[in-house]
Amino acid sequence: MRGSRCTLILLVAAFSWSGSAWGQQPGRPTSTQLVLVENGRSPFQIVRADDAPERTLLAASELQAFLKQVTSVELPIVSDTVPMGQHEIVIGRNAHLDRLPATVDFASLGPQGFVIRTVGGHLVIAGGADLGNLYGVYTFLEDYVGCRWYTSEASRIPSRPALMIGQIDDTQVPAFAWRRTSYRDIASQGSPIAMRLKLNGGGDWGLWCHSFFSVVPPEEYFQTHPEYFSLVDGRRVRDKQLCLTNPDVIQLVIHRLREMTAKEPHLPYWSISQMDWAGNCECPNCRAADDREGTPMGSLLEFVNTIAAQFPDKIITTLAYQYSRKPPRTLKALPNVGIQLCTLELNRSQSFATDGRAESVSFREEIGRWAAISRIIVIWDYTIQFANLVSPFPNLRVLKPNLQHLASHRVMGVYSQANREIGGEFAELRGYLLAKLMWDPDQDASMVMDDFLDGYYGLAGRPIRRYIDRMHDALERSGADLKIFGGPTDHRNGYLAPELIVQYDRLFDEAERLAADDPTFAARVQVARMPLMYAKLRLNAGDVDSRLREADRLFEIAERQGLEMFNEWDLTTAKFKQEVYDKLRAEQAK
């Protein structure tokens, strides 16, 4: 979340719909402004430590490269061994920063936080650690120069021959130390777009989830040691879970984990967690632990604590998921045990921070109890409809209040499970909005969304915003649940009612007209329209001829986009296409 922030607006322009701007047209500099570039020249140099680590070196080169794109002037990068100049952009801790009258509380910044501050004729961008320096540079370029990176292929870099900045005192520390979503374009930790959006989670886990059978494979052990596996309804079952109170299982997991961590010692997180189905062990010892704690998490947390005690330099995580979500009565997680708390069952039409439905009330109670007994909590949230990846899913308004609620409970990290395939409804918008809100959930989500729609769709973003608002309003009026295993037919009398579909089509007709002169914007608008087209086919909206035309266009756009899946599991584009045309041609033949 943001700390103190006091600025005079940059004299660069990045326009928004309301007519306000991130900057203004260049004018005469005042005594409180630093002139970074004017008349094709700059008095500034970029300074970094002579022994700067990798990401600080990247921070300096990225700043140099993007300022050159903006102004056509390349600022030199120098080490802190050169004499100090009158005008410098100082990156990170170095000898020149030490000579400035600028006190930076590095300890309070943590490894990712940073300070952006003007000090006399100098601009300081200093992070608590190497990564903070890079995040500080990207934030300066975004908030004070007007650069935008919407996706890996869509950015907006302003062009300004004169670049002046006012007084800045901006301290930022992320609300969540670990941030990840699985939208394909931004899922890869360390990719340029993930770094620019300040997403840092993903590649730091040795085992991610559902890992019991990775450490105790049933194909290797069940035949000879069925007692290693769950007792369910009086018999040992191969394909459920492990027997968590069996001492041989505990020792086997410790042995396997030692082998795994030795091969990848740099990875801090290792998940020892239940498989993705029911069937927890009901043997007398497991049942006794569960009865004592009032939840199957009793035997699970005892098991994970025992393993984690053998790996004090690692964070051993486990899922609080479905049958294990409820926290135990008396047990506490060891300091190096992380809880991956999942929101699978929750309604998405309202924020779980305020929703009165029983499952949301239970979740609020449970997260409070988990926060009291666990130092490390990673929330596993969902912004996906598993059975309908390409379908309208109006959940954008709940993202901010949900993340604010999580931040208030000391949650360490957030993973938003999203569509891992190409495409999906507003995948680019959701990924961008989530990245911004995971860093600072208190910022204006509506402004972030407008900025994205403007930059990504051009003028067509205006009717698309009205489409988004109209659909969200209709969902709220209906009072219906929005579920991650639902689909269009659940809302045929709500936000997908026939009269609303007519309105949505008109808005997209307008958006396509506004984008018609720009092939890039036009293609993006067509992709944004696909979920509405998909819903109309699922709802049998219109006569058979109109649905055939809808199908023709949907699958033409899908092919151009490279879309391969219409659900999470087995509905390929080819399979869905065959189903649609078989159904429509059968109707035609009647």
Coordinates of C-alpha atoms in Angstrom, one line a residue:
M1 CA 0.0 0.0 0.0
R2 CA 1.1 3.5 -0.6
G3 CA 2.9 5.5 2.1
S4 CA 3.3 9.3 2.0
R5 CA 2.9 10.8 -1.4
C6 CA 3.3 14.5 -2.3
T7 CA 3.9 15.5 -5.9
L8 CA 3.6 18.3 -8.4
I9 CA 2.2 16.8 -11.6
L10 CA 4.6 16.0 -14.4
L11 CA 4.6 18.1 -17.5
V12 CA 3.9 15.1 -19.7
A13 CA 0.6 14.0 -21.1
A14 CA -1.2 10.7 -20.8
F15 CA -4.9 11.5 -21.5
S16 CA -7.9 9.9 -19.8
W17 CA -11.6 10.1 -20.9
S18 CA -12.6 12.7 -18.4
G19 CA -10.2 15.2 -19.9
S20 CA -8.0 15.1 -16.9
A21 CA -4.4 14.0 -17.5
W22 CA -1.5 12.4 -15.7
G23 CA 0.5 15.4 -17.0
Q24 CA 0.1 18.7 -18.7
Q25 CA 1.6 20.3 -21.8
P26 CA 5.1 21.5 -21.4
G27 CA 5.5 25.1 -20.2
R28 CA 8.1 27.3 -18.5
P29 CA 9.8 25.5 -15.6
T30 CA 9.3 26.9 -12.1
S31 CA 11.9 27.0 -9.3
T32 CA 10.4 23.9 -7.8
Q33 CA 10.7 21.8 -10.9
L34 CA 13.5 19.6 -12.2
V35 CA 14.0 19.8 -15.9
L36 CA 15.0 16.3 -16.9
V37 CA 15.0 17.0 -20.6
E38 CA 14.6 20.1 -22.7
N39 CA 15.7 21.2 -26.2
G40 CA 17.1 17.8 -26.9
R41 CA 19.5 17.8 -24.0
S42 CA 19.6 16.7 -20.3
P43 CA 21.8 17.8 -17.5
F44 CA 21.1 14.5 -15.6
Q45 CA 23.0 11.3 -15.3
I46 CA 21.7 8.0 -13.9
V47 CA 23.8 6.8 -11.0
R48 CA 24.0 3.3 -9.5
A49 CA 26.5 1.5 -7.3
D50 CA 29.6 0.3 -8.8
D51 CA 28.8 -3.2 -7.6
A52 CA 25.1 -3.0 -8.1
P53 CA 23.2 -6.3 -8.3
E54 CA 21.4 -7.6 -11.3
R55 CA 18.0 -6.0 -10.8
T56 CA 19.5 -2.6 -10.0
L57 CA 21.5 -2.7 -13.2
L58 CA 18.2 -3.6 -15.0
A59 CA 16.5 -0.7 -13.2
A60 CA 19.1 1.8 -14.5
S61 CA 19.0 0.4 -18.1
E62 CA 15.1 0.3 -18.2
L63 CA 15.0 3.9 -16.9
Q64 CA 17.5 5.0 -19.6
A65 CA 15.7 3.1 -22.4
F66 CA 12.2 4.4 -21.6
L67 CA 13.3 8.0 -21.0
K68 CA 14.9 7.8 -24.4
Q69 CA 11.7 6.6 -26.0
V70 CA 9.8 9.4 -24.3
T71 CA 12.2 12.3 -25.0
S72 CA 14.6 11.0 -27.7
V73 CA 17.5 11.8 -25.3
E74 CA 19.7 9.1 -23.7
L75 CA 20.8 9.8 -20.2
P76 CA 24.2 8.3 -19.4
I77 CA 24.5 5.6 -16.8
V78 CA 27.5 6.0 -14.4
S79 CA 28.7 4.2 -11.3
D80 CA 28.9 5.9 -7.9
T81 CA 32.7 6.0 -8.2
V82 CA 32.5 9.1 -10.5
P83 CA 32.4 12.6 -9.1
M84 CA 28.9 13.6 -7.9
G85 CA 27.1 15.9 -10.3
Q86 CA 24.6 18.7 -9.8
H87 CA 21.8 16.8 -11.4
E88 CA 21.4 13.0 -11.0
I89 CA 18.9 10.3 -10.9
V90 CA 20.2 8.1 -8.1
I91 CA 19.1 4.5 -8.2
G92 CA 19.4 2.5 -4.9
R93 CA 21.9 2.6 -2.1
N94 CA 25.2 4.0 -3.3
A95 CA 27.9 6.5 -2.4
H96 CA 26.0 9.5 -4.0
L97 CA 22.9 8.8 -2.0
D98 CA 24.9 8.8 1.1
R99 CA 26.1 12.4 0.3
L100 CA 22.5 13.7 -0.1
P101 CA 20.5 15.2 2.7
A102 CA 17.9 12.4 2.2
T103 CA 17.2 10.0 5.1
V104 CA 15.7 6.8 3.7
D105 CA 14.4 4.3 6.2
F106 CA 15.4 1.2 4.3
A107 CA 14.3 -1.3 7.0
S108 CA 10.7 -0.1 6.7
L109 CA 10.6 -0.6 3.0
G110 CA 11.3 -4.4 3.1
P111 CA 12.7 -6.1 0.0
Q112 CA 10.1 -4.6 -2.5
G113 CA 9.2 -1.2 -1.2
F114 CA 10.8 2.0 -2.4
V115 CA 11.1 5.8 -2.1
I116 CA 10.8 8.2 -5.0
R117 CA 12.0 11.6 -3.8
T118 CA 13.4 14.9 -5.2
V119 CA 16.3 16.2 -3.2
G120 CA 17.6 19.5 -4.5
G121 CA 18.8 18.9 -8.0
H122 CA 18.6 15.2 -7.6
L123 CA 15.9 12.5 -8.0
V124 CA 16.2 9.5 -5.7
I125 CA 14.7 6.2 -6.5
A126 CA 15.8 3.8 -3.8
G127 CA 14.3 0.5 -2.8
G128 CA 14.7 -1.5 0.4
A129 CA 16.5 -4.1 -1.7
D130 CA 17.4 -4.9 -5.3
L131 CA 13.9 -5.7 -6.4
G132 CA 12.6 -2.5 -4.8
N133 CA 14.9 -0.4 -7.0
L134 CA 13.4 -2.0 -10.1
Y135 CA 9.8 -1.5 -8.9
G136 CA 10.6 2.1 -8.0
V137 CA 11.8 2.8 -11.5
Y138 CA 8.7 1.2 -13.1
T139 CA 6.5 3.2 -10.7
F140 CA 8.3 6.5 -11.6
L141 CA 7.8 5.8 -15.3
E142 CA 4.2 5.0 -14.8
D143 CA 3.1 7.6 -12.3
Y144 CA 5.3 10.5 -13.2
V145 CA 6.2 10.0 -16.8
G146 CA 2.9 8.4 -18.0
C147 CA 4.2 5.1 -19.4
R148 CA 1.8 2.1 -19.4
W149 CA 2.4 -1.6 -19.9
Y150 CA -1.1 -3.2 -20.3
T151 CA 0.1 -6.5 -21.6
S152 CA 3.3 -8.0 -23.0
E153 CA 2.2 -6.7 -26.5
A154 CA 0.3 -3.5 -25.6
S155 CA 1.9 -0.5 -24.0
R156 CA 1.5 3.3 -24.2
I157 CA 4.7 5.4 -24.1
P158 CA 4.2 9.1 -24.4
S159 CA 6.4 11.3 -26.6
R160 CA 7.5 14.5 -25.0
P161 CA 10.5 16.7 -26.1
A162 CA 10.4 18.5 -22.7
L163 CA 10.2 16.5 -19.4
M164 CA 9.9 18.3 -16.1
I165 CA 9.0 17.0 -12.7
G166 CA 7.8 18.7 -9.6
Q167 CA 8.6 17.9 -6.0
I168 CA 8.1 14.3 -5.2
D169 CA 8.0 12.4 -1.9
D170 CA 6.5 9.0 -2.6
T171 CA 6.9 5.9 -0.4
Q172 CA 5.3 2.7 -1.4
V173 CA 5.3 -0.8 0.2
P174 CA 3.1 -3.5 -1.3
A175 CA 0.1 -4.6 0.6
F176 CA 1.0 -8.3 -0.1
A177 CA 4.5 -9.5 -0.2
W178 CA 3.7 -12.3 -2.7
R179 CA 1.4 -11.6 -5.7
R180 CA 0.5 -14.0 -8.6
T181 CA -2.2 -14.6 -11.1
S182 CA -2.3 -17.4 -13.7
Y183 CA -3.5 -15.3 -16.7
R184 CA -1.2 -16.7 -19.3
D185 CA 0.4 -13.4 -20.5
I186 CA 1.5 -12.4 -17.0
A187 CA 1.9 -15.7 -15.2
S188 CA 5.6 -16.2 -15.7
Q189 CA 7.7 -14.9 -12.8
G190 CA 10.5 -12.7 -14.0
S191 CA 9.1 -12.0 -17.5
P192 CA 9.3 -8.3 -18.5
I193 CA 5.5 -7.8 -18.2
A194 CA 5.3 -9.5 -14.8
M195 CA 8.1 -7.3 -13.5
R196 CA 6.6 -4.1 -14.9
L197 CA 3.3 -5.0 -13.3
K198 CA 5.1 -5.9 -10.0
L199 CA 3.9 -9.5 -9.9
N200 CA 6.6 -11.5 -8.1
G201 CA 5.1 -15.0 -7.4
G202 CA 5.3 -18.2 -9.4
G203 CA 8.8 -19.6 -9.8
D204 CA 9.7 -19.8 -6.2
W205 CA 7.9 -23.0 -5.3
G206 CA 9.3 -26.5 -5.4
L207 CA 5.9 -28.1 -4.9
W208 CA 2.9 -25.9 -5.5
C209 CA -0.2 -27.8 -4.5
H210 CA -2.0 -31.2 -4.4
S211 CA 1.4 -32.8 -3.7
F212 CA 0.7 -35.8 -1.5
F213 CA 1.2 -38.2 -4.3
S214 CA 4.3 -36.4 -5.5
V215 CA 6.0 -37.5 -2.3
V216 CA 4.2 -40.8 -1.7
P217 CA 3.2 -42.1 -5.1
P218 CA 0.5 -44.7 -4.9
E219 CA 1.8 -46.6 -7.9
E220 CA 5.0 -47.1 -6.0
Y221 CA 3.7 -47.8 -2.5
F222 CA 0.0 -48.9 -2.4
Q223 CA 0.6 -52.5 -3.4
T224 CA 3.1 -53.1 -0.6
H225 CA 2.0 -50.5 1.9
P226 CA -1.7 -49.8 1.7
E227 CA -1.5 -48.5 5.3
Y228 CA 0.2 -45.4 3.9
F229 CA -3.1 -44.3 2.4
S230 CA -6.5 -43.2 3.6
L231 CA -8.8 -45.5 5.4
V232 CA -12.3 -44.6 4.0
D233 CA -15.4 -46.5 4.9
G234 CA -13.4 -49.2 6.6
R235 CA -10.8 -49.9 3.8
R236 CA -7.6 -48.5 2.5
V237 CA -8.1 -46.6 -0.7
R238 CA -5.4 -46.0 -3.3
D239 CA -6.7 -42.8 -4.9
K240 CA -7.8 -40.6 -2.1
Q241 CA -5.3 -39.1 0.5
L242 CA -2.5 -40.2 2.8
C243 CA -2.7 -41.6 6.3
L244 CA -1.3 -38.5 8.1
T245 CA -0.7 -40.1 11.5
N246 CA 1.3 -43.1 10.2
P247 CA 4.9 -42.5 11.4
D248 CA 6.3 -44.3 8.4
V249 CA 4.5 -41.9 6.1
I250 CA 5.9 -39.0 8.0
Q251 CA 9.5 -40.3 7.7
L252 CA 9.0 -41.1 4.0
V253 CA 7.8 -37.6 3.3
I254 CA 10.7 -36.1 5.2
H255 CA 13.1 -38.3 3.2
R256 CA 11.6 -37.4 -0.1
L257 CA 11.5 -33.7 0.7
R258 CA 15.2 -33.7 1.6
E259 CA 16.0 -35.2 -1.8
M260 CA 13.8 -32.6 -3.5
T261 CA 15.1 -29.5 -1.6
A262 CA 18.7 -30.7 -2.1
K263 CA 18.2 -30.6 -5.9
E264 CA 16.6 -27.1 -5.8
P265 CA 18.0 -25.4 -2.7
H266 CA 17.2 -21.9 -3.9
L267 CA 13.4 -22.4 -3.7
P268 CA 11.9 -21.3 -0.5
Y269 CA 8.3 -22.7 -0.7
W270 CA 7.4 -26.4 -0.6
S271 CA 3.7 -27.5 -0.5
I272 CA 2.8 -30.7 1.3
S273 CA -0.9 -30.7 0.6
Q274 CA -4.0 -32.8 0.0
M275 CA -5.0 -34.1 -3.4
D276 CA -7.7 -32.3 -5.3
W277 CA -10.6 -34.4 -4.1
A278 CA -12.1 -35.7 -0.8
G279 CA -11.2 -38.9 1.1
N280 CA -9.3 -37.8 4.2
C281 CA -8.2 -40.7 6.4
E282 CA -10.7 -42.1 8.9
C283 CA -8.3 -44.4 10.8
P284 CA -8.6 -44.2 14.6
N285 CA -5.5 -42.0 15.0
C286 CA -6.4 -39.5 12.3
R287 CA -10.0 -39.4 13.5
A288 CA -8.9 -38.7 17.0
A289 CA -6.8 -35.8 15.9
D290 CA -9.6 -34.4 13.8
D291 CA -12.2 -34.9 16.5
R292 CA -10.0 -33.1 19.0
E293 CA -9.5 -30.1 16.7
G294 CA -13.0 -30.1 15.3
T295 CA -11.8 -30.3 11.7
P296 CA -9.8 -32.6 9.4
M297 CA -7.2 -29.9 9.5
G298 CA -6.3 -31.3 12.9
S299 CA -4.4 -34.3 11.6
L300 CA -3.2 -32.3 8.5
L301 CA -1.6 -29.5 10.5
E302 CA 0.0 -31.8 13.0
F303 CA 1.5 -33.7 10.0
V304 CA 2.8 -30.6 8.3
N305 CA 4.1 -29.1 11.5
T306 CA 6.1 -32.3 12.1
I307 CA 7.6 -32.1 8.6
A308 CA 8.3 -28.4 8.8
A309 CA 10.3 -28.8 12.0
Q310 CA 12.9 -30.7 9.9
F311 CA 13.2 -27.9 7.4
P312 CA 13.7 -24.7 9.4
D313 CA 15.2 -22.8 6.4
K314 CA 12.1 -23.6 4.2
I315 CA 8.5 -22.5 4.2
I316 CA 6.4 -25.7 4.2
T317 CA 2.8 -24.9 3.0
T318 CA -0.4 -26.8 3.0
L319 CA -3.9 -26.2 1.6
A320 CA -6.8 -25.1 3.7
Y321 CA -9.2 -26.3 1.1
Q322 CA -12.7 -27.8 1.0
Y323 CA -12.8 -30.4 3.9
S324 CA -9.6 -28.9 5.5
R325 CA -10.5 -25.2 5.3
K326 CA -11.8 -24.9 8.8
P327 CA -9.0 -23.9 11.2
P328 CA -8.2 -26.1 14.3
R329 CA -9.3 -25.4 17.8
T330 CA -6.0 -25.5 19.6
L331 CA -3.2 -26.1 17.1
K332 CA -1.0 -23.3 15.8
A333 CA 1.1 -23.4 12.6
L334 CA 4.9 -23.3 13.2
P335 CA 6.6 -20.1 12.1
N336 CA 7.8 -21.7 8.8
V337 CA 4.4 -23.2 8.0
G338 CA 2.3 -21.4 5.4
I339 CA -1.5 -21.8 4.9
Q340 CA -2.9 -21.6 1.4
L341 CA -6.5 -20.7 2.3
C342 CA -8.9 -21.2 -0.6
T343 CA -12.1 -19.4 -1.5
L344 CA -13.5 -22.1 -3.8
E345 CA -17.1 -22.1 -2.4
L346 CA -17.7 -18.4 -2.2
N347 CA -20.2 -16.2 -4.1
R348 CA -18.6 -13.7 -6.5
S349 CA -21.5 -11.3 -7.0
Q350 CA -20.7 -9.5 -3.7
S351 CA -17.5 -9.0 -1.8
F352 CA -16.9 -11.7 0.8
A353 CA -16.0 -8.8 3.1
T354 CA -19.7 -7.8 3.4
D355 CA -21.7 -10.6 1.8
G356 CA -24.4 -12.0 4.1
R357 CA -24.5 -15.4 2.6
A358 CA -23.5 -18.2 5.0
E359 CA -20.4 -19.3 3.1
S360 CA -19.0 -15.7 3.1
V361 CA -19.8 -15.2 6.8
S362 CA -18.0 -18.5 7.5
F363 CA -15.0 -17.4 5.5
R364 CA -14.7 -14.1 7.4
E365 CA -14.7 -16.0 10.6
E366 CA -12.2 -18.5 9.4
I367 CA -9.7 -16.0 8.0
G368 CA -9.7 -14.2 11.3
R369 CA -9.0 -17.5 13.2
W370 CA -6.3 -18.5 10.7
A371 CA -4.6 -15.1 11.1
A372 CA -4.5 -15.7 14.8
I373 CA -2.6 -19.0 14.5
S374 CA -0.6 -18.7 11.3
R375 CA 2.1 -16.2 10.5
I376 CA 2.1 -17.0 6.8
I377 CA -1.2 -17.0 4.9
V378 CA -1.5 -17.1 1.1
I379 CA -5.0 -16.7 -0.2
W380 CA -6.0 -18.9 -3.2
D381 CA -8.8 -16.9 -4.9
Y382 CA -10.6 -17.6 -8.2
T383 CA -11.4 -15.2 -11.1
I384 CA -12.4 -18.0 -13.4
Q385 CA -15.5 -19.9 -14.4
F386 CA -14.1 -23.4 -14.9
A387 CA -16.9 -24.8 -17.1
N388 CA -17.3 -21.6 -19.2
L389 CA -13.9 -19.9 -19.8
V390 CA -15.3 -17.7 -22.5
S391 CA -18.4 -16.4 -20.8
P392 CA -19.5 -13.1 -19.2
F393 CA -18.4 -13.2 -15.6
P394 CA -19.1 -9.8 -13.9
N395 CA -16.9 -10.0 -10.8
L396 CA -14.8 -6.9 -11.3
R397 CA -16.4 -4.8 -8.6
V398 CA -15.6 -7.3 -5.8
L399 CA -11.8 -7.5 -6.5
K400 CA -10.9 -4.3 -4.6
P401 CA -13.0 -4.9 -1.4
N402 CA -11.9 -8.5 -1.3
L403 CA -8.3 -7.5 -1.4
Q404 CA -8.8 -4.8 1.1
H405 CA -10.3 -7.3 3.5
L406 CA -7.4 -9.7 3.0
A407 CA -4.8 -6.9 3.6
S408 CA -6.5 -6.1 6.9
H409 CA -5.9 -9.7 8.1
R410 CA -2.1 -9.7 7.6
V411 CA -2.3 -11.9 4.6
M412 CA 1.2 -12.5 3.2
G413 CA 0.3 -13.4 -0.4
V414 CA -2.5 -13.7 -2.9
Y415 CA -2.8 -16.1 -5.8
S416 CA -5.7 -15.4 -8.2
Q417 CA -6.4 -18.6 -10.2
A418 CA -7.5 -17.4 -13.6
N419 CA -7.9 -18.8 -17.1
R420 CA -4.5 -20.4 -17.9
E421 CA -5.5 -20.8 -21.6
I422 CA -5.4 -18.3 -24.4
G423 CA -8.4 -15.9 -24.2
G424 CA -11.2 -15.7 -21.7
E425 CA -13.5 -12.8 -20.8
F426 CA -11.5 -9.6 -20.3
A427 CA -8.4 -11.6 -19.4
E428 CA -6.1 -8.7 -20.1
L429 CA -8.2 -6.2 -18.1
R430 CA -8.6 -8.6 -15.2
G431 CA -4.9 -9.4 -15.1
Y432 CA -3.9 -5.7 -15.2
L433 CA -6.5 -4.7 -12.5
L434 CA -5.5 -7.6 -10.2
A435 CA -1.8 -6.7 -10.5
K436 CA -2.5 -3.1 -9.6
L437 CA -4.8 -3.9 -6.7
M438 CA -2.5 -6.6 -5.3
W439 CA 0.1 -3.9 -4.9
D440 CA -2.3 -1.3 -3.5
P441 CA -5.9 -2.3 -2.9
D442 CA -6.8 1.2 -1.7
Q443 CA -6.3 2.8 -5.1
D444 CA -9.2 3.8 -7.3
A445 CA -10.1 0.7 -9.2
S446 CA -12.5 2.5 -11.5
M447 CA -9.7 4.9 -12.6
V448 CA -7.4 2.0 -13.2
M449 CA -10.0 0.3 -15.3
D450 CA -10.8 3.4 -17.3
D451 CA -7.1 3.9 -18.0
F452 CA -6.7 0.4 -19.2
L453 CA -9.8 0.5 -21.4
D454 CA -8.7 3.8 -22.9
G455 CA -5.2 2.5 -23.7
Y456 CA -6.1 -1.0 -24.8
Y457 CA -9.2 -0.3 -26.9
G458 CA -8.9 3.4 -27.8
L459 CA -12.2 5.2 -28.2
A460 CA -14.0 1.9 -28.2
G461 CA -13.2 1.6 -24.5
R462 CA -16.0 4.0 -23.7
P463 CA -18.9 1.8 -24.8
I464 CA -17.1 -1.3 -23.4
R465 CA -17.0 0.5 -20.0
R466 CA -20.8 1.0 -20.3
Y467 CA -21.2 -2.6 -21.2
I468 CA -19.2 -3.7 -18.1
D469 CA -21.2 -1.3 -15.8
R470 CA -24.6 -2.3 -17.2
M471 CA -23.8 -6.0 -16.7
H472 CA -22.6 -5.5 -13.2
D473 CA -25.6 -3.4 -12.4
A474 CA -27.9 -6.1 -13.7
L475 CA -26.2 -8.8 -11.6
E476 CA -26.6 -6.6 -8.5
R477 CA -30.3 -6.0 -9.2
S478 CA -30.9 -9.7 -9.7
G479 CA -29.5 -10.6 -6.3
A480 CA -28.2 -13.9 -7.8
D481 CA -25.1 -15.8 -6.8
L482 CA -22.1 -15.7 -9.2
K483 CA -20.3 -19.0 -9.0
I484 CA -17.1 -20.2 -10.4
F485 CA -18.7 -23.5 -11.5
G486 CA -21.7 -21.7 -13.0
G487 CA -22.5 -20.5 -16.5
P488 CA -24.8 -18.4 -18.8
T489 CA -28.0 -20.4 -18.2
D490 CA -27.9 -19.5 -14.5
H491 CA -28.4 -15.9 -15.4
R492 CA -30.9 -16.0 -18.3
N493 CA -33.4 -14.0 -16.1
G494 CA -30.7 -11.7 -14.7
Y495 CA -27.7 -10.1 -16.3
L496 CA -28.2 -12.2 -19.5
A497 CA -31.9 -11.5 -19.9
P498 CA -32.9 -11.1 -23.6
E499 CA -33.6 -7.4 -23.4
L500 CA -30.1 -6.8 -21.8
I501 CA -28.4 -8.9 -24.5
V502 CA -29.9 -6.5 -27.1
Q503 CA -28.4 -3.6 -25.2
Y504 CA -25.0 -5.3 -24.9
D505 CA -25.0 -5.9 -28.7
R506 CA -25.7 -2.3 -29.4
L507 CA -22.8 -1.2 -27.2
F508 CA -20.4 -3.6 -29.0
D509 CA -21.7 -2.4 -32.3
E510 CA -20.8 1.1 -31.3
A511 CA -17.4 -0.1 -30.0
E512 CA -16.6 -1.9 -33.3
R513 CA -17.5 1.3 -35.3
L514 CA -15.2 3.4 -33.1
A515 CA -12.4 0.9 -33.6
A516 CA -12.9 0.3 -37.3
D517 CA -10.1 2.5 -38.5
D518 CA -7.4 0.8 -36.3
P519 CA -6.8 -2.9 -37.0
T520 CA -5.2 -3.5 -33.6
F521 CA -8.1 -1.9 -31.6
A522 CA -10.6 -3.6 -33.9
A523 CA -9.2 -7.0 -33.3
R524 CA -9.2 -6.5 -29.5
V525 CA -12.8 -5.3 -29.5
Q526 CA -13.8 -8.4 -31.5
V527 CA -12.1 -10.6 -28.9
A528 CA -13.9 -8.7 -26.1
R529 CA -17.2 -9.4 -27.8
M530 CA -16.7 -13.2 -27.9
P531 CA -18.1 -13.9 -24.4
L532 CA -21.4 -12.3 -25.4
M533 CA -21.5 -14.3 -28.5
Y534 CA -20.8 -17.5 -26.6
A535 CA -23.6 -16.7 -24.1
K536 CA -26.1 -16.1 -26.9
L537 CA -25.3 -19.6 -28.3
R538 CA -25.6 -21.2 -24.9
L539 CA -28.9 -19.4 -24.3
N540 CA -30.3 -20.1 -27.8
A541 CA -30.8 -16.4 -28.3
G542 CA -32.3 -15.6 -31.6
D543 CA -33.5 -17.8 -34.5
V544 CA -31.3 -20.5 -35.9
D545 CA -30.0 -18.5 -38.9
S546 CA -28.9 -15.6 -36.6
R547 CA -27.2 -18.2 -34.3
L548 CA -25.4 -19.7 -37.3
R549 CA -24.0 -16.3 -38.2
E550 CA -23.0 -15.8 -34.5
A551 CA -21.2 -19.1 -34.5
D552 CA -19.4 -18.4 -37.8
R553 CA -18.1 -15.2 -36.4
L554 CA -17.2 -16.6 -32.9
F555 CA -15.2 -19.4 -34.3
E556 CA -13.5 -17.2 -36.9
I557 CA -12.3 -14.9 -34.1
A558 CA -11.3 -17.8 -31.9
E559 CA -9.2 -19.3 -34.7
R560 CA -7.5 -15.9 -35.3
Q561 CA -6.9 -15.5 -31.6
G562 CA -5.5 -19.0 -31.2
L563 CA -8.1 -19.9 -28.6
E564 CA -7.9 -23.6 -27.8
M565 CA -10.3 -24.3 -24.9
F566 CA -13.8 -23.3 -23.9
N567 CA -13.6 -25.0 -20.5
E568 CA -10.9 -25.9 -18.1
W569 CA -10.9 -29.7 -18.8
D570 CA -11.9 -31.1 -22.1
L571 CA -14.0 -28.8 -24.3
T572 CA -11.6 -27.9 -27.0
T573 CA -12.5 -25.3 -29.6
A574 CA -12.8 -28.0 -32.3
K575 CA -15.2 -30.1 -30.0
F576 CA -17.3 -27.1 -29.1
K577 CA -17.5 -26.0 -32.7
Q578 CA -18.7 -29.5 -33.7
E579 CA -21.3 -29.5 -31.0
V580 CA -22.7 -26.1 -31.9
Y581 CA -23.0 -26.8 -35.7
D582 CA -24.5 -30.2 -35.1
K583 CA -27.1 -28.7 -32.9
L584 CA -27.9 -25.8 -35.2
R585 CA -28.1 -27.9 -38.3
A586 CA -30.4 -30.4 -36.6
E587 CA -32.7 -27.4 -35.8
Q588 CA -32.5 -26.3 -39.4
A589 CA -33.5 -29.7 -40.6
K590 CA -36.8 -29.8 -38.5

